[in-house]
mmCIF file of C-alpha atoms in Angstrom:
data_model
loop_
_atom_site.group_PDB
_atom_site.id
_atom_site.type_symbol
_atom_site.label_atom_id
_atom_site.label_comp_id
_atom_site.label_asym_id
_atom_site.label_seq_id
_atom_site.Cartn_x
_atom_site.Cartn_y
_atom_site.Cartn_z
ATOM 1 C CA UNK A 1 0.000 0.000 0.000
ATOM 2 C CA UNK A 2 1.032 3.573 -0.581
ATOM 3 C CA UNK A 3 -0.237 6.759 0.982
ATOM 4 C CA UNK A 4 -1.403 7.934 -2.431
ATOM 5 C CA UNK A 5 -3.465 4.737 -2.909
ATOM 6 C CA UNK A 6 -5.074 5.034 0.513
ATOM 7 C CA UNK A 7 -6.000 8.663 -0.056
ATOM 8 C CA UNK A 8 -7.542 7.726 -3.400
ATOM 9 C CA UNK A 9 -9.525 4.877 -1.838
ATOM 10 C CA UNK A 10 -10.870 7.044 1.001
ATOM 11 C CA UNK A 11 -11.893 9.798 -1.420
ATOM 12 C CA UNK A 12 -13.940 7.310 -3.433
ATOM 13 C CA UNK A 13 -15.327 5.645 -0.301
ATOM 14 C CA UNK A 14 -16.441 9.005 1.080
ATOM 15 C CA UNK A 15 -18.138 10.262 -2.096
ATOM 16 C CA UNK A 16 -18.977 6.942 -3.787
ATOM 17 C CA UNK A 17 -18.135 8.801 -6.980
ATOM 18 C CA UNK A 18 -14.972 8.597 -9.062
ATOM 19 C CA UNK A 19 -15.781 11.973 -10.621
ATOM 20 C CA UNK A 20 -16.071 13.768 -7.262
ATOM 21 C CA UNK A 21 -13.005 11.958 -5.911
ATOM 22 C CA UNK A 22 -11.002 13.120 -8.946
ATOM 23 C CA UNK A 23 -12.046 16.711 -8.332
ATOM 24 C CA UNK A 24 -11.118 16.475 -4.637
ATOM 25 C CA UNK A 25 -7.717 14.916 -5.303
ATOM 26 C CA UNK A 26 -6.991 16.892 -8.480
ATOM 27 C CA UNK A 27 -6.368 13.637 -10.343
ATOM 28 C CA UNK A 28 -7.455 12.419 -13.754
ATOM 29 C CA UNK A 29 -9.873 9.484 -14.013
ATOM 30 C CA UNK A 30 -7.167 7.122 -15.358
ATOM 31 C CA UNK A 31 -4.759 8.077 -12.531
ATOM 32 C CA UNK A 32 -7.432 7.485 -9.869
ATOM 33 C CA UNK A 33 -8.466 4.175 -11.397
ATOM 34 C CA UNK A 34 -4.818 3.089 -11.535
ATOM 35 C CA UNK A 35 -4.321 3.950 -7.847
ATOM 36 C CA UNK A 36 -7.407 1.917 -6.803
ATOM 37 C CA UNK A 37 -6.349 -0.989 -9.012
ATOM 38 C CA UNK A 38 -2.851 -0.966 -7.517
ATOM 39 C CA UNK A 39 -4.265 -1.002 -3.975
ATOM 40 C CA UNK A 40 -6.596 -3.901 -4.756
ATOM 41 C CA UNK A 41 -3.763 -5.870 -6.342
ATOM 42 C CA UNK A 42 -1.473 -5.311 -3.374
ATOM 43 C CA UNK A 43 -4.174 -6.453 -0.931
ATOM 44 C CA UNK A 44 -5.405 -9.336 -3.076
ATOM 45 C CA UNK A 45 -9.077 -8.520 -3.770
ATOM 46 C CA UNK A 46 -11.807 -6.073 -4.758
ATOM 47 C CA UNK A 47 -12.498 -3.098 -2.521
ATOM 48 C CA UNK A 48 -15.040 -1.381 -4.756
ATOM 49 C CA UNK A 49 -17.698 -2.538 -7.181
ATOM 50 C CA UNK A 50 -18.336 -0.081 -9.972
ATOM 51 C CA UNK A 51 -21.110 0.109 -12.572
ATOM 52 C CA UNK A 52 -22.023 2.798 -15.050
ATOM 53 C CA UNK A 53 -24.362 4.348 -12.493
ATOM 54 C CA UNK A 54 -22.931 3.631 -9.027
ATOM 55 C CA UNK A 55 -19.927 2.792 -6.879
ATOM 56 C CA UNK A 56 -20.249 0.550 -3.832
ATOM 57 C CA UNK A 57 -17.831 -0.716 -1.201
ATOM 58 C CA UNK A 58 -17.294 -4.435 -0.879
ATOM 59 C CA UNK A 59 -17.309 -5.903 2.660
ATOM 60 C CA UNK A 60 -13.493 -5.827 2.564
ATOM 61 C CA UNK A 61 -13.665 -2.215 1.415
ATOM 62 C CA UNK A 62 -15.954 -1.365 4.335
ATOM 63 C CA UNK A 63 -13.487 -2.899 6.783
ATOM 64 C CA UNK A 64 -10.558 -1.018 5.251
ATOM 65 C CA UNK A 65 -12.151 2.443 5.681
ATOM 66 C CA UNK A 66 -11.522 2.913 9.446
ATOM 67 C CA UNK A 67 -8.072 1.311 9.183
ATOM 68 C CA UNK A 68 -7.118 3.571 6.275
ATOM 69 C CA UNK A 69 -8.315 6.640 8.204
ATOM 70 C CA UNK A 70 -6.191 5.639 11.195
ATOM 71 C CA UNK A 71 -3.110 4.974 9.049
ATOM 72 C CA UNK A 72 -3.393 8.290 7.230
ATOM 73 C CA UNK A 73 -4.017 10.204 10.468
ATOM 74 C CA UNK A 74 -0.851 8.692 11.965
ATOM 75 C CA UNK A 75 1.059 9.448 8.769
ATOM 76 C CA UNK A 76 -0.100 13.063 8.751
ATOM 77 C CA UNK A 77 0.689 13.480 12.461
ATOM 78 C CA UNK A 78 4.171 12.047 11.978
ATOM 79 C CA UNK A 79 4.770 14.269 8.989
ATOM 80 C CA UNK A 80 3.664 17.338 10.936
ATOM 81 C CA UNK A 81 5.753 16.448 13.983
ATOM 82 C CA UNK A 82 8.854 16.002 11.872
ATOM 83 C CA UNK A 83 8.153 19.245 10.019
ATOM 84 C CA UNK A 84 7.893 21.046 13.358
ATOM 85 C CA UNK A 85 11.204 19.569 14.451
ATOM 86 C CA UNK A 86 12.955 20.582 11.247
ATOM 87 C CA UNK A 87 11.472 24.082 11.473
ATOM 88 C CA UNK A 88 12.324 24.273 15.212
ATOM 89 C CA UNK A 89 8.711 24.640 16.285
ATOM 90 C CA UNK A 90 9.154 21.805 18.780
ATOM 91 C CA UNK A 91 11.830 19.439 20.040
ATOM 92 C CA UNK A 92 14.105 18.478 22.892
ATOM 93 C CA UNK A 93 17.860 18.212 23.245
ATOM 94 C CA UNK A 94 20.465 17.608 25.903
ATOM 95 C CA UNK A 95 23.638 19.583 26.626
ATOM 96 C CA UNK A 96 26.457 18.655 28.977
ATOM 97 C CA UNK A 97 28.699 21.431 30.277
ATOM 98 C CA UNK A 98 31.328 21.947 32.944
ATOM 99 C CA UNK A 99 29.727 23.540 36.042
ATOM 100 C CA UNK A 100 31.982 26.592 35.694
ATOM 101 C CA UNK A 101 30.585 27.146 32.197
ATOM 102 C CA UNK A 102 27.025 26.013 32.910
ATOM 103 C CA UNK A 103 26.684 28.511 35.741
ATOM 104 C CA UNK A 104 28.243 31.551 34.054
ATOM 105 C CA UNK A 105 28.391 31.667 30.261
ATOM 106 C CA UNK A 106 25.721 29.151 29.248
ATOM 107 C CA UNK A 107 22.610 30.923 30.708
ATOM 108 C CA UNK A 108 22.888 34.011 28.418
ATOM 109 C CA UNK A 109 23.209 31.696 25.410
ATOM 110 C CA UNK A 110 20.178 29.699 26.537
ATOM 111 C CA UNK A 111 18.174 32.912 26.972
ATOM 112 C CA UNK A 112 19.001 33.920 23.401
ATOM 113 C CA UNK A 113 18.110 30.429 22.167
ATOM 114 C CA UNK A 114 14.819 30.439 24.080
ATOM 115 C CA UNK A 115 13.827 33.793 22.643
ATOM 116 C CA UNK A 116 14.332 32.447 19.115
ATOM 117 C CA UNK A 117 12.953 28.934 19.624
ATOM 118 C CA UNK A 118 10.568 28.978 22.607
ATOM 119 C CA UNK A 119 9.185 25.486 21.938
ATOM 120 C CA UNK A 120 12.531 23.684 22.061
ATOM 121 C CA UNK A 121 13.191 22.209 25.501
ATOM 122 C CA UNK A 122 16.827 21.983 26.630
ATOM 123 C CA UNK A 123 18.144 19.722 29.394
ATOM 124 C CA UNK A 124 21.464 20.894 30.871
ATOM 125 C CA UNK A 125 23.763 18.380 32.587
ATOM 126 C CA UNK A 126 26.347 20.254 34.658
ATOM 127 C CA UNK A 127 29.037 17.625 35.168
ATOM 128 C CA UNK A 128 32.816 17.571 35.422
ATOM 129 C CA UNK A 129 34.885 17.889 32.281
ATOM 130 C CA UNK A 130 35.558 14.152 31.941
ATOM 131 C CA UNK A 131 31.858 13.314 32.203
ATOM 132 C CA UNK A 132 31.015 15.887 29.523
ATOM 133 C CA UNK A 133 33.331 14.072 27.113
ATOM 134 C CA UNK A 134 31.889 10.658 28.003
ATOM 135 C CA UNK A 135 28.268 11.806 27.675
ATOM 136 C CA UNK A 136 28.939 13.137 24.178
ATOM 137 C CA UNK A 137 30.940 10.063 23.192
ATOM 138 C CA UNK A 138 28.138 7.769 24.402
ATOM 139 C CA UNK A 139 25.508 9.942 22.662
ATOM 140 C CA UNK A 140 23.715 10.711 25.930
ATOM 141 C CA UNK A 141 23.709 14.348 24.809
ATOM 142 C CA UNK A 142 24.198 15.990 21.424
ATOM 143 C CA UNK A 143 26.393 18.874 22.582
ATOM 144 C CA UNK A 144 29.113 19.085 25.194
ATOM 145 C CA UNK A 145 31.059 22.122 26.377
ATOM 146 C CA UNK A 146 34.451 21.286 27.821
ATOM 147 C CA UNK A 147 38.180 21.778 27.544
ATOM 148 C CA UNK A 148 39.692 20.402 24.368
ATOM 149 C CA UNK A 149 40.319 16.692 25.020
ATOM 150 C CA UNK A 150 43.840 15.346 24.763
ATOM 151 C CA UNK A 151 42.651 12.618 22.378
ATOM 152 C CA UNK A 152 39.401 13.500 20.634
ATOM 153 C CA UNK A 153 38.996 10.251 18.672
ATOM 154 C CA UNK A 154 35.667 10.395 16.854
ATOM 155 C CA UNK A 155 34.638 13.615 18.616
ATOM 156 C CA UNK A 156 34.639 16.924 16.755
ATOM 157 C CA UNK A 157 35.820 19.950 18.747
ATOM 158 C CA UNK A 158 34.915 23.558 17.887
ATOM 159 C CA UNK A 159 36.953 26.040 19.982
ATOM 160 C CA UNK A 160 35.078 28.952 21.541
ATOM 161 C CA UNK A 161 37.838 30.720 23.455
ATOM 162 C CA UNK A 162 41.088 30.089 25.315
ATOM 163 C CA UNK A 163 40.970 29.963 29.103
ATOM 164 C CA UNK A 164 44.021 30.408 31.345
ATOM 165 C CA UNK A 165 44.623 29.308 34.922
ATOM 166 C CA UNK A 166 44.464 31.771 37.802
ATOM 167 C CA UNK A 167 45.802 31.493 41.334
ATOM 168 C CA UNK A 168 43.332 30.966 44.195
ATOM 169 C CA UNK A 169 44.571 32.238 47.566
ATOM 170 C CA UNK A 170 43.081 32.935 51.005
ATOM 171 C CA UNK A 171 41.705 36.501 51.223
ATOM 172 C CA UNK A 172 43.786 37.372 54.275
ATOM 173 C CA UNK A 173 47.094 35.875 53.088
ATOM 174 C CA UNK A 174 50.151 37.901 52.077
ATOM 175 C CA UNK A 175 49.715 36.565 48.534
ATOM 176 C CA UNK A 176 46.315 38.258 48.239
ATOM 177 C CA UNK A 177 48.010 41.665 48.123
ATOM 178 C CA UNK A 178 49.832 40.899 44.865
ATOM 179 C CA UNK A 179 48.571 42.119 41.491
ATOM 180 C CA UNK A 180 49.690 38.824 39.929
ATOM 181 C CA UNK A 181 51.641 35.769 41.018
ATOM 182 C CA UNK A 182 54.394 33.601 39.605
ATOM 183 C CA UNK A 183 53.960 29.850 39.825
ATOM 184 C CA UNK A 184 57.224 29.602 41.729
ATOM 185 C CA UNK A 185 55.755 31.819 44.458
ATOM 186 C CA UNK A 186 52.373 30.044 44.565
ATOM 187 C CA UNK A 187 53.983 26.620 44.879
ATOM 188 C CA UNK A 188 55.805 27.595 48.072
ATOM 189 C CA UNK A 189 52.440 27.108 49.835
ATOM 190 C CA UNK A 190 50.398 23.978 50.517
ATOM 191 C CA UNK A 191 48.488 23.202 47.346
ATOM 192 C CA UNK A 192 44.844 22.050 47.206
ATOM 193 C CA UNK A 193 44.314 20.043 44.022
ATOM 194 C CA UNK A 194 41.462 18.332 42.226
ATOM 195 C CA UNK A 195 41.687 14.577 42.462
ATOM 196 C CA UNK A 196 42.761 12.439 39.541
ATOM 197 C CA UNK A 197 41.618 11.654 36.861
ATOM 198 C CA UNK A 198 40.622 15.329 36.558
ATOM 199 C CA UNK A 199 41.936 16.785 33.307
ATOM 200 C CA UNK A 200 42.612 20.059 35.137
ATOM 201 C CA UNK A 201 44.920 18.171 37.490
ATOM 202 C CA UNK A 202 46.665 16.333 34.632
ATOM 203 C CA UNK A 203 47.147 19.525 32.650
ATOM 204 C CA UNK A 204 48.697 21.346 35.588
ATOM 205 C CA UNK A 205 51.050 18.484 36.375
ATOM 206 C CA UNK A 206 52.136 18.106 32.739
ATOM 207 C CA UNK A 207 52.813 21.806 32.235
ATOM 208 C CA UNK A 208 54.600 22.298 35.532
ATOM 209 C CA UNK A 209 56.712 19.173 35.083
ATOM 210 C CA UNK A 210 57.853 20.542 31.727
ATOM 211 C CA UNK A 211 58.997 23.666 33.603
ATOM 212 C CA UNK A 212 60.833 21.624 36.232
ATOM 213 C CA UNK A 213 58.204 22.239 38.949
ATOM 214 C CA UNK A 214 55.817 19.997 40.855
ATOM 215 C CA UNK A 215 52.573 20.441 42.774
ATOM 216 C CA UNK A 216 53.149 20.341 46.551
ATOM 217 C CA UNK A 217 49.754 18.693 47.070
ATOM 218 C CA UNK A 218 48.552 18.858 50.670
ATOM 219 C CA UNK A 219 44.813 18.323 50.107
ATOM 220 C CA UNK A 220 42.682 16.899 47.316
ATOM 221 C CA UNK A 221 38.998 17.133 46.457
ATOM 222 C CA UNK A 222 36.662 16.011 43.670
ATOM 223 C CA UNK A 223 34.665 19.257 43.684
ATOM 224 C CA UNK A 224 35.807 22.759 42.783
ATOM 225 C CA UNK A 225 33.401 24.189 45.347
ATOM 226 C CA UNK A 226 35.199 22.262 48.071
ATOM 227 C CA UNK A 227 38.567 23.478 46.799
ATOM 228 C CA UNK A 228 37.318 27.071 46.974
ATOM 229 C CA UNK A 229 36.032 26.693 50.533
ATOM 230 C CA UNK A 230 39.273 25.050 51.677
ATOM 231 C CA UNK A 231 41.351 27.883 50.214
ATOM 232 C CA UNK A 232 39.052 30.522 51.695
ATOM 233 C CA UNK A 233 39.451 28.935 55.129
ATOM 234 C CA UNK A 234 43.242 29.242 54.887
ATOM 235 C CA UNK A 235 44.174 25.580 54.346
ATOM 236 C CA UNK A 236 46.291 26.367 51.289
ATOM 237 C CA UNK A 237 46.264 27.702 47.740
ATOM 238 C CA UNK A 238 45.107 26.366 44.389
ATOM 239 C CA UNK A 239 44.902 27.153 40.681
ATOM 240 C CA UNK A 240 41.778 26.876 38.557
ATOM 241 C CA UNK A 241 40.624 27.889 35.066
ATOM 242 C CA UNK A 242 39.544 31.526 34.967
ATOM 243 C CA UNK A 243 36.005 30.304 34.203
ATOM 244 C CA UNK A 244 35.864 29.360 37.885
ATOM 245 C CA UNK A 245 36.983 32.764 39.121
ATOM 246 C CA UNK A 246 33.525 34.034 40.030
ATOM 247 C CA UNK A 247 32.705 30.813 41.876
ATOM 248 C CA UNK A 248 35.950 30.944 43.863
ATOM 249 C CA UNK A 249 35.402 34.558 44.876
ATOM 250 C CA UNK A 250 31.803 33.888 45.890
ATOM 251 C CA UNK A 251 33.162 31.169 48.192
ATOM 252 C CA UNK A 252 35.460 33.739 49.839
ATOM 253 C CA UNK A 253 38.776 33.101 48.079
ATOM 254 C CA UNK A 254 40.842 35.631 46.095
ATOM 255 C CA UNK A 255 41.875 35.014 42.459
ATOM 256 C CA UNK A 256 45.003 36.452 40.807
ATOM 257 C CA UNK A 257 46.581 36.148 37.348
ATOM 258 C CA UNK A 258 49.327 33.517 37.107
ATOM 259 C CA UNK A 259 52.509 33.634 35.057
ATOM 260 C CA UNK A 260 55.793 31.847 34.586
ATOM 261 C CA UNK A 261 54.378 29.836 32.863
ATOM 262 C CA UNK A 262 50.948 30.909 31.642
ATOM 263 C CA UNK A 263 48.936 27.679 31.474
ATOM 264 C CA UNK A 264 45.941 27.776 29.154
ATOM 265 C CA UNK A 265 43.569 25.484 27.283
ATOM 266 C CA UNK A 266 40.854 25.917 24.651
ATOM 267 C CA UNK A 267 37.221 25.639 25.734
ATOM 268 C CA UNK A 268 34.798 24.587 23.038
ATOM 269 C CA UNK A 269 31.874 22.513 21.807
ATOM 270 C CA UNK A 270 32.153 18.752 21.471
ATOM 271 C CA UNK A 271 29.900 16.721 19.186
ATOM 272 C CA UNK A 272 29.737 13.133 18.023
ATOM 273 C CA UNK A 273 28.446 12.617 14.497
ATOM 274 C CA UNK A 274 25.622 14.480 12.800
ATOM 275 C CA UNK A 275 23.483 16.868 14.852
ATOM 276 C CA UNK A 276 19.734 17.372 14.862
ATOM 277 C CA UNK A 277 18.355 20.644 13.532
ATOM 278 C CA UNK A 278 17.728 21.838 17.109
ATOM 279 C CA UNK A 279 21.292 21.018 18.199
ATOM 280 C CA UNK A 280 22.724 22.806 15.165
ATOM 281 C CA UNK A 281 20.668 25.876 16.066
ATOM 282 C CA UNK A 282 21.836 25.831 19.686
ATOM 283 C CA UNK A 283 25.469 25.452 18.637
ATOM 284 C CA UNK A 284 25.086 28.486 16.360
ATOM 285 C CA UNK A 285 23.514 30.534 19.173
ATOM 286 C CA UNK A 286 26.276 29.592 21.627
ATOM 287 C CA UNK A 287 28.977 30.617 19.148
ATOM 288 C CA UNK A 288 27.180 33.884 18.316
ATOM 289 C CA UNK A 289 26.457 34.737 21.951
ATOM 290 C CA UNK A 290 29.874 34.010 23.410
ATOM 291 C CA UNK A 291 32.317 35.333 20.865
ATOM 292 C CA UNK A 292 35.552 35.576 22.825
ATOM 293 C CA UNK A 293 34.597 36.350 26.425
ATOM 294 C CA UNK A 294 36.954 38.064 28.780
ATOM 295 C CA UNK A 295 38.090 36.306 31.944
ATOM 296 C CA UNK A 296 35.154 35.740 34.289
#
């Protein structure tokens, strides 16, 4: 069966007239007759009996009418739903983002997206960098926002901006009075680090080792919020991406630029394979909204 055949059959069944059905469907008599014949051949029997004066449904034709209506209604609904998705009139998508990004730079982009496409629902997963990568790789979300992975594999990475690390120090320490700090000075204090396998931790260790330095780790934590509170309480110092600066200062710590060396990493959008129309639109809005932000 084809949709065209079913529409032709229902038009004849409703009017019991080939002439009226032709007018309704804008088909010629031969085309309509061919569609009915093809439907009957595919099903294996007569659906209509036709004389010079009348058209009648066979018992099989009578039983097909409600089924054909249901099939065409489902077809039309599916077609409309897909059209709405392609035209961004409805839909749903998931985004995974680092908490430091999800809580600062993502909301303005989502506001812009919502104003353009109010019927697209977005679920935001604020998870650590490594989980963002895994969620995109496993297709749990369509878009991820994270630091550029060391080995992207099948993932595609679109850079948004470059983020650099800043020092995090207690507000009442002598270090807090500096305009900027050198790594050599920061590392004279007890260091509070993120636990492995954090990419932030690996990046710091790799870069500092290349400079002949090491992290004097005194405390470790899985959560940046905990790191910020520990620094604010005077337990030690830390270094975090500048995206986390606002969070650290809200927790009571002080953030300062770091140099010697400057350690930085690209932040961008991760995808796996082809994106839906809604995800493509959100990616475009994020790129347009962010540009190259200054340090938070």
